[in-house]
Amino acid sequence: MTDRKLHHDGSFNKEDLCEADVDGIAANPSAFDYWMYKDPKKLLALLEPRRKESQLLTNRYVLAALASREHEIIRRILDEKPPGESVSSGYEILLEGEMGRYEKIRPLEVSPESVDVLEIEEACYANHAIGTACLELGCEVEARGGLRLAFTLAHMLKMENRVQLLKIERLRCSTIFGKPSTAALRAIQFEPMPLIRSQWLQLTLAESLMTQGRYREALMQLQLPGMDKQADDLREFLHFLIGLPLQARAPFGAYSAIAHAGVSGDVGHLTNIQGVLEMDYAALLEAILMLRRSSSAQTAVRILGHRDFRPADQMTWRAILLLGAVARGAHIYSVATLADPDQGFTSRISATLSNLASHQELLALIRQQDPALYLLLHMGPSIQGLTGQDFGSIGVLRGQVMDYGGRELPVPGRTGVVAVLKCMGLPHDEITRSEKGRFRESTRIPGPVVNLGEIYRACVNLRDASLSLGHRNEAAGWEEARQRVWEAMTPGVHEAAAPYLG
C-alpha cells in the first residue's frame, strides 16, 4: 500500500488506483465494494495479471468482471470449472446467478461460520444471488429470506454499494409479489450511484408502476431509447399495453417478445420467456390470444389456473379473462384455484380493481384486444369500480341495424338477423354469397364490430356457470343482463328466435 490512507468508505486521498493498492483493497470488503463500482475496468485491469496468485485475488477478479459487465470473462471462468463439479464458493454462486442458472443455485444455503470479514462478505454475495434466483423463480419466502440476510451482512461490513443494490432488489421483490413501494424507489433516486445502477433503478421503478396499471407513467420513467437494452425491451411491452406502435421489427428480449406476440397473434414468440414477471405477462397474453377463438377458451382457463399471479394488474387481467373464457363456454370446475366458492366472476373483478392505482389503460387494452369482452363487462351485472365506458368506435350489431358512433346504420335484408341468430347458437337460414357481400359492406367501419348474439350467449353461459358454483345473486345479475341484451335486439331477431327460446 502507498502512503495514501484508506477512509472508512474505501476511498483514498487520491482519486486514481495503482498496482500497489491492490492487496490492501482486496483484503478490505468495504474498500473493494467502493472501488468495484467507482472504477471497475481499472480494477479489472490491475487484477488480471495477478488473478491466479491467490484465491482472494481470483475472487476479486470475478467481482471486478461482474461489475465491468464482462460476460465473456464470466463465461470463461465458469467454463474452467470441471463438468459436473458442484457449485462451492459464494463467488461461484454469484456467477451462476449472473448467467441466469437459477435452478442450480436455488436450493443452496450459505451462512458465515465465523466472524472473519471475508467469509461474511462471501456469504453476502452468495445470499444475494440465491435470493435473486428464488425471486426469478417465484419463490417468495426464500427470495425474501436470502435478500434480507445479504442486506444485513452488507450493512455489517459497510459495503455501501451492495447495500444500495440490495435495497433496490428487495423493493423489486415486493413489486413482483404484489406489494409495490413506488415511493421508496423514488427516494433512492436521490442517492448517488453509478449510471448502470441508475438505469436499473429506473427499470425497477417502471415495473413497479406497470404492475399498478400505470402504464403511461411507467413508460415516461424509462431512459431515452438506445441508452439501455433492458429499458428498450420493457418500452416495447409498454407500447403494446397502451396501444402505441412497436419500435423494433423483431423481438430482442422477453418483454418485446410478449409485445410482438400481442400484435401478431403468434404464440410462438412466447416460448423460452424467462423472469417471473415476464412469464406471468406472457401467460396472460397467451390466454388473451386463446380467447380469440371460442374453441380454445378451455385452454385459456388452463393457462390462467397454472400460475399464481400476484401484481394488481395481473390479478385484474386474470379475473377479466376468466370471465371471458366462461362467457365463451369454458368450464372451471376442474381448476381449484379458479372455482372460488366465495367470489363470483364480477365480484372477483371488483376486488382486483380496488387494488389498482388506475384501470383505464388496462381496460383500453382489453377493448383493443377483445372488444366483445369489453362490451360484456359494461353490459353485464354492475362491477364496482368499473368506470370509463367507451363504445364510440365499436359497432354493435343488433340484428337489422348496427349502432355505431351514436347512429343506427341499417343492415340489408335478413343478413343481420341471421348473423345474430348464428352467434346465439340458434337455428338460422343460410345466406347467399351476394348477401354476404352486402352484409360485409354495410358493417365495414374503422373499428371492430361486436355481434349482440355473442353477448347474449355469454350472459347465458355466465348465468349457468354462476348457478353451478352456488353464486345465485350473480346468476340473477347475468339473467337480468341477458334480458337487457334481448331487449336491445331488433324485432326481426325476436321473431326469428322466439320459437327456440320458449
XYZ file of C-alpha atoms in Angstrom:
502
model
C 0.000 0.000 0.000
C 1.217 3.512 -0.707
C 1.121 6.378 1.777
C -2.495 7.036 0.814
C -4.826 6.420 3.742
C -7.869 4.224 3.399
C -11.010 6.077 4.518
C -13.933 4.372 6.222
C -15.814 4.254 2.901
C -12.926 2.702 0.994
C -11.840 5.856 -0.801
C -8.364 7.309 -0.894
C -6.781 10.732 -0.645
C -6.096 10.425 -4.360
C -8.657 9.514 -6.978
C -6.644 7.016 -9.005
C -5.734 3.389 -8.443
C -2.326 1.828 -8.973
C -0.921 -1.670 -8.711
C 0.419 -1.059 -5.203
C -3.145 -0.542 -3.926
C -4.451 -3.958 -4.977
C -3.550 -6.033 -1.919
C -4.903 -3.511 0.570
C -8.166 -3.101 -1.303
C -8.575 -6.851 -1.826
C -8.354 -7.514 1.908
C -10.994 -4.927 2.806
C -14.613 -5.690 1.742
C -15.735 -2.084 2.192
C -12.816 -0.729 0.155
C -13.287 -3.247 -2.614
C -17.018 -2.529 -2.728
C -16.185 1.163 -3.188
C -13.632 0.729 -6.000
C -15.525 -2.075 -7.694
C -18.163 0.456 -8.721
C -16.059 3.623 -8.847
C -13.605 2.309 -11.456
C -14.361 -1.362 -12.237
C -12.454 -1.578 -15.521
C -9.273 -0.130 -13.996
C -9.608 -2.558 -11.099
C -10.139 -5.446 -13.523
C -7.005 -4.489 -15.465
C -4.910 -4.367 -12.272
C -6.215 -7.758 -11.127
C -5.824 -9.526 -14.489
C -2.069 -10.321 -14.196
C -2.389 -11.339 -10.544
C -5.683 -13.219 -10.564
C -4.064 -16.652 -10.026
C -1.727 -15.628 -7.210
C -4.272 -16.423 -4.506
C -7.890 -17.421 -4.051
C -8.604 -13.944 -2.693
C -7.310 -12.230 -5.840
C -9.182 -14.757 -8.004
C -12.391 -13.867 -6.171
C -11.709 -10.165 -6.569
C -11.124 -10.664 -10.283
C -14.516 -12.369 -10.535
C -16.235 -9.451 -8.816
C -14.472 -6.867 -10.974
C -15.531 -8.784 -14.097
C -19.143 -8.730 -12.906
C -19.035 -5.015 -12.129
C -17.488 -4.333 -15.566
C -20.235 -6.403 -17.292
C -17.523 -8.508 -18.954
C -19.701 -11.521 -19.741
C -17.063 -13.269 -21.836
C -14.723 -13.299 -18.848
C -17.541 -14.628 -16.665
C -18.273 -17.442 -19.126
C -14.569 -18.284 -19.342
C -14.303 -18.552 -15.553
C -17.339 -20.836 -15.419
C -16.025 -22.955 -18.297
C -12.756 -23.531 -16.431
C -14.694 -25.413 -13.782
C -14.675 -29.218 -14.410
C -18.025 -30.509 -15.793
C -20.344 -31.883 -13.120
C -18.470 -30.278 -10.235
C -20.842 -28.716 -7.744
C -21.026 -25.002 -7.022
C -18.968 -24.482 -3.881
C -17.970 -20.880 -3.178
C -20.126 -17.799 -2.779
C -18.390 -16.272 -5.780
C -19.270 -19.237 -7.988
C -22.870 -18.920 -6.808
C -22.787 -15.254 -7.762
C -21.501 -16.119 -11.235
C -24.098 -18.825 -11.788
C -26.818 -16.361 -10.820
C -25.423 -13.723 -13.184
C -25.678 -16.217 -16.042
C -29.317 -16.984 -15.196
C -28.758 -20.523 -13.884
C -31.355 -20.077 -11.190
C -32.474 -23.675 -10.698
C -28.884 -24.690 -9.979
C -28.403 -22.298 -7.077
C -31.948 -22.031 -5.718
C -31.647 -24.924 -3.188
C -28.288 -23.771 -1.803
C -27.893 -22.384 1.715
C -24.891 -20.290 2.721
C -24.201 -18.614 6.057
C -20.939 -17.378 7.613
C -19.422 -19.781 10.125
C -17.053 -17.266 11.717
C -16.598 -13.525 12.218
C -13.950 -13.327 9.504
C -14.921 -10.374 7.296
C -14.044 -12.170 4.059
C -16.230 -15.122 4.972
C -19.099 -12.790 5.881
C -18.620 -10.967 2.576
C -18.708 -14.214 0.594
C -21.936 -15.234 2.343
C -23.377 -11.826 1.454
C -22.696 -12.315 -2.263
C -23.993 -15.883 -2.203
C -27.262 -14.972 -0.497
C -27.781 -12.041 -2.858
C -27.524 -14.451 -5.802
C -29.678 -17.139 -4.167
C -32.336 -14.582 -3.182
C -32.439 -13.205 -6.715
C -32.666 -16.723 -8.169
C -35.613 -17.539 -5.888
C -37.199 -14.232 -6.865
C -36.956 -15.025 -10.583
C -38.417 -18.477 -9.914
C -41.349 -17.054 -7.953
C -40.381 -18.424 -4.511
C -41.353 -15.559 -2.224
C -40.299 -16.817 1.210
C -36.876 -17.997 0.037
C -36.334 -14.822 -2.009
C -37.143 -12.505 0.877
C -35.009 -14.561 3.277
C -31.947 -14.622 1.032
C -32.103 -10.918 0.194
C -32.705 -9.942 3.819
C -29.658 -11.910 5.017
C -27.496 -10.472 2.232
C -28.622 -6.945 3.153
C -27.813 -7.496 6.832
C -24.327 -8.805 6.054
C -23.582 -5.996 3.581
C -24.668 -3.396 6.126
C -22.483 -5.038 8.766
C -19.422 -4.721 6.502
C -20.246 -1.134 5.427
C -20.449 -2.227 1.772
C -22.442 0.818 0.730
C -22.834 -0.108 -2.935
C -24.040 -3.605 -2.090
C -26.460 -2.182 0.483
C -27.948 0.124 -2.153
C -28.192 -2.697 -4.685
C -29.998 -4.858 -2.160
C -32.400 -2.070 -1.211
C -33.458 -1.883 -4.841
C -33.635 -5.669 -5.215
C -35.770 -6.064 -2.103
C -38.186 -3.431 -3.404
C -38.270 -5.238 -6.747
C -39.128 -8.383 -4.794
C -42.059 -6.537 -3.215
C -43.239 -5.438 -6.660
C -43.146 -8.955 -8.076
C -45.095 -10.361 -5.149
C -47.818 -7.733 -5.319
C -46.700 -5.154 -2.744
C -45.008 -2.377 -4.739
C -43.487 0.617 -2.981
C -43.071 3.286 -5.617
C -42.338 5.967 -3.014
C -39.396 4.011 -1.589
C -37.943 3.514 -5.077
C -38.331 7.207 -5.858
C -36.489 8.068 -2.630
C -33.454 6.035 -3.750
C -33.281 8.145 -6.923
C -31.806 10.983 -4.844
C -28.862 8.853 -3.696
C -25.560 8.946 -5.626
C -24.974 5.846 -7.746
C -23.228 4.652 -10.947
C -25.054 5.093 -14.246
C -25.710 1.381 -14.728
C -27.385 1.163 -11.316
C -29.398 4.285 -12.003
C -30.683 2.652 -15.206
C -31.620 -0.484 -13.278
C -33.411 1.599 -10.648
C -35.397 3.364 -13.396
C -36.318 -0.023 -14.857
C -37.385 -1.338 -11.443
C -39.471 1.774 -10.827
C -41.111 1.432 -14.250
C -42.020 -2.200 -13.491
C -43.474 -1.118 -10.150
C -45.702 1.446 -11.859
C -46.648 -1.067 -14.552
C -47.903 -3.640 -12.048
C -50.224 -0.964 -10.637
C -51.806 -0.369 -14.056
C -49.969 2.949 -14.524
C -48.665 2.032 -17.965
C -48.120 5.520 -19.414
C -46.410 6.698 -16.256
C -44.148 3.642 -16.398
C -43.208 4.465 -19.977
C -42.285 8.033 -19.011
C -40.000 6.666 -16.307
C -37.690 4.845 -18.723
C -34.409 6.120 -20.115
C -34.355 7.508 -23.649
C -34.379 4.822 -26.389
C -30.995 3.306 -27.161
C -29.427 4.012 -23.762
C -30.261 0.714 -22.081
C -31.282 -2.535 -23.764
C -33.383 -3.744 -20.831
C -35.283 -0.460 -20.773
C -35.833 -0.695 -24.542
C -37.187 -4.212 -24.040
C -39.705 -3.041 -21.428
C -40.547 0.003 -23.579
C -41.769 -2.300 -26.375
C -44.133 -4.044 -23.972
C -45.437 -0.769 -22.558
C -46.038 0.458 -26.120
C -48.165 -2.633 -26.684
C -50.058 -2.148 -23.411
C -51.106 1.415 -24.280
C -51.615 0.858 -27.997
C -48.540 2.621 -29.388
C -46.597 1.247 -32.398
C -43.725 -1.122 -31.613
C -40.272 0.251 -32.360
C -38.445 -2.949 -33.357
C -39.153 -5.231 -36.320
C -38.446 -8.360 -34.268
C -38.300 -9.292 -30.565
C -34.972 -8.785 -28.781
C -35.927 -9.633 -25.195
C -38.648 -11.238 -23.077
C -40.886 -8.174 -22.833
C -40.565 -7.315 -26.524
C -41.387 -10.940 -27.405
C -44.669 -10.627 -25.475
C -45.429 -7.353 -27.252
C -44.805 -8.850 -30.689
C -46.976 -11.854 -29.823
C -49.796 -9.489 -28.893
C -49.544 -7.556 -32.145
C -49.049 -10.546 -34.464
C -51.149 -13.121 -32.607
C -48.234 -15.579 -32.883
C -47.855 -17.561 -29.651
C -44.509 -18.829 -30.946
C -42.993 -15.591 -29.632
C -43.910 -16.708 -26.099
C -41.522 -19.680 -25.889
C -38.408 -19.551 -23.694
C -39.558 -16.495 -21.728
C -37.557 -16.050 -18.503
C -38.203 -13.915 -15.421
C -41.205 -14.279 -13.147
C -42.936 -11.018 -14.150
C -42.282 -11.665 -17.815
C -43.544 -15.259 -17.605
C -46.740 -14.129 -15.901
C -47.446 -11.451 -18.513
C -46.663 -13.985 -21.248
C -49.212 -16.410 -19.767
C -51.871 -13.692 -19.632
C -51.176 -12.651 -23.206
C -51.387 -16.260 -24.339
C -54.792 -16.512 -22.620
C -55.932 -13.381 -24.491
C -54.874 -14.966 -27.782
C -56.689 -18.212 -26.918
C -59.902 -16.271 -26.283
C -59.925 -15.058 -29.878
C -61.474 -18.460 -30.689
C -64.273 -19.924 -28.582
C -62.904 -23.389 -29.302
C -59.742 -22.623 -27.308
C -61.438 -20.947 -24.321
C -60.802 -24.044 -22.196
C -57.097 -23.752 -22.980
C -57.228 -20.188 -21.673
C -58.673 -21.473 -18.384
C -55.814 -23.960 -18.003
C -53.292 -21.178 -18.609
C -54.958 -18.894 -16.058
C -55.019 -21.638 -13.440
C -51.406 -22.655 -13.960
C -49.679 -19.586 -12.487
C -50.014 -17.695 -9.221
C -50.447 -14.071 -10.263
C -49.581 -11.525 -7.551
C -49.305 -7.977 -9.009
C -52.540 -5.999 -9.024
C -52.763 -5.511 -12.784
C -52.073 -9.186 -13.463
C -54.778 -10.255 -11.000
C -57.220 -7.921 -12.752
C -56.235 -9.325 -16.143
C -56.818 -12.849 -14.861
C -60.221 -12.044 -13.335
C -61.412 -10.393 -16.567
C -60.010 -13.120 -18.820
C -61.556 -15.825 -16.664
C -64.944 -14.181 -17.128
C -64.230 -14.039 -20.866
C -63.337 -17.730 -21.013
C -66.511 -18.833 -19.212
C -68.526 -16.469 -21.397
C -67.249 -18.433 -24.394
C -68.248 -21.784 -22.922
C -65.227 -22.868 -20.861
C -65.665 -24.746 -17.570
C -63.638 -24.022 -14.445
C -64.773 -26.779 -12.098
C -61.555 -28.774 -12.569
C -59.282 -25.847 -11.676
C -59.484 -25.451 -7.902
C -57.693 -22.099 -7.843
C -60.295 -20.605 -10.184
C -63.551 -22.122 -8.910
C -63.868 -19.771 -5.923
C -66.861 -20.636 -3.728
C -66.784 -17.195 -2.079
C -66.456 -14.888 -5.089
C -68.428 -14.702 -8.295
C -66.945 -13.578 -11.587
C -67.894 -9.907 -11.270
C -67.142 -9.617 -7.547
C -63.674 -11.005 -8.231
C -63.107 -8.300 -10.836
C -64.367 -5.655 -8.389
C -61.917 -6.867 -5.740
C -58.951 -6.700 -8.107
C -59.931 -3.288 -9.491
C -59.852 -1.861 -5.978
C -56.147 -2.752 -5.728
C -55.194 -0.896 -8.913
C -53.907 2.665 -8.893
C -55.532 3.078 -12.326
C -57.557 0.737 -14.518
C -58.375 2.857 -17.569
C -55.270 1.823 -19.516
C -55.812 -1.847 -18.718
C -59.428 -1.646 -19.889
C -58.307 0.140 -23.037
C -56.044 -2.846 -23.713
C -58.983 -5.247 -23.233
C -61.042 -3.062 -25.549
C -58.331 -3.224 -28.202
C -57.633 -6.955 -27.871
C -61.167 -8.256 -27.217
C -63.947 -5.716 -27.958
C -66.698 -8.265 -27.215
C -65.297 -8.907 -23.744
C -65.041 -5.156 -23.163
C -68.707 -4.727 -24.162
C -69.724 -7.646 -21.938
C -68.033 -6.079 -18.898
C -70.154 -2.968 -19.307
C -73.435 -4.697 -20.288
C -73.291 -7.354 -17.562
C -74.057 -7.014 -13.844
C -72.655 -3.868 -12.266
C -68.959 -4.173 -11.417
C -67.975 -1.885 -8.547
C -65.109 0.393 -9.546
C -65.552 -0.114 -13.290
C -65.769 3.260 -14.998
C -64.942 4.917 -18.302
C -67.297 3.176 -20.754
C -66.214 3.891 -24.343
C -68.173 2.253 -27.173
C -67.582 5.114 -29.613
C -65.605 3.231 -32.229
C -67.205 -0.185 -31.638
C -70.013 -1.238 -33.938
C -72.761 -3.185 -32.127
C -74.775 -5.453 -34.434
C -78.325 -5.748 -33.015
C -79.993 -7.503 -35.964
C -81.482 -5.304 -38.665
C -79.330 -2.359 -37.551
C -75.852 -1.701 -36.262
C -75.139 1.003 -33.689
C -72.016 2.989 -34.435
C -70.853 6.426 -33.376
C -74.254 7.365 -31.938
C -76.124 6.373 -35.126
C -78.192 3.380 -36.264
C -76.858 2.011 -39.533
C -79.237 -0.277 -41.496
C -78.100 -3.808 -42.333
C -79.509 -5.213 -45.617
C -82.271 -7.791 -45.691
C -82.116 -10.754 -43.366
C -78.332 -10.768 -43.090
C -78.031 -9.035 -39.716
C -80.719 -11.191 -38.141
C -79.066 -14.378 -39.416
C -75.687 -13.236 -38.060
C -77.157 -12.602 -34.603
C -79.038 -15.925 -34.539
C -75.856 -17.739 -35.503
C -73.942 -16.212 -32.591
C -76.808 -17.062 -30.226
C -76.390 -20.701 -31.246
C -79.905 -20.917 -32.686
C -81.103 -22.418 -35.981
C -80.807 -19.922 -38.832
C -81.144 -19.620 -42.589
C -78.142 -19.741 -44.872
C -77.479 -16.566 -46.782
C -76.208 -16.330 -50.332
C -72.772 -15.159 -51.424
C -74.176 -11.858 -52.677
C -75.958 -11.319 -49.340
C -72.676 -11.938 -47.507
C -71.029 -9.311 -49.679
C -73.738 -6.738 -48.929
C -73.536 -7.575 -45.217
C -69.765 -7.089 -45.135
C -70.107 -3.785 -46.954
C -72.812 -2.484 -44.598
C -70.802 -3.373 -41.471
C -67.472 -2.053 -42.732
C -66.351 0.582 -40.226
C -62.936 1.793 -38.994
C -63.360 -0.007 -35.675
C -64.395 -3.545 -34.645
C -67.928 -4.940 -34.803
C -69.413 -6.885 -31.881
C -72.379 -9.151 -32.502
C -75.007 -8.816 -29.777
C -75.790 -12.503 -30.252
C -72.347 -13.268 -28.812
C -73.093 -11.090 -25.769
C -76.456 -12.842 -25.311
C -74.852 -16.275 -25.354
C -72.124 -15.065 -22.966
C -74.745 -13.947 -20.457
C -76.418 -17.368 -20.624
C -73.095 -19.175 -20.094
C -72.143 -16.941 -17.159
C -75.594 -17.300 -15.610
C -75.403 -21.083 -15.783
C -71.810 -21.210 -14.522
C -72.674 -18.920 -11.602
C -75.583 -21.168 -10.637
C -73.414 -24.277 -10.766
C -70.860 -22.588 -8.452
C -73.561 -21.537 -5.992
C -73.437 -17.809 -6.773
C -77.189 -17.226 -7.018
C -77.082 -13.437 -6.792
C -74.564 -13.232 -9.604
C -76.599 -15.705 -11.651
C -79.618 -13.421 -11.219
C -77.483 -10.499 -12.377
C -76.487 -12.318 -15.552
C -80.109 -13.264 -16.204
C -81.064 -9.597 -15.964
C -78.209 -8.768 -18.323
C -79.455 -11.417 -20.765
C -82.877 -9.783 -20.730
C -81.372 -6.341 -21.379
C -79.431 -7.700 -24.321
C -82.569 -9.397 -25.656
C -84.489 -6.139 -25.432
C -81.740 -4.351 -27.356
C -82.105 -6.730 -30.312
C -84.319 -5.740 -33.237
C -87.840 -7.148 -33.798
C -86.573 -9.352 -36.616
C -84.336 -11.227 -34.182
C -87.162 -11.567 -31.648
C -89.484 -13.004 -34.255
C -86.938 -15.497 -35.571
C -85.582 -16.568 -32.171
C -88.774 -16.742 -30.123
C -89.786 -20.291 -31.222
C -86.477 -21.679 -29.964
C -86.329 -19.831 -26.630
C -89.651 -20.961 -25.226
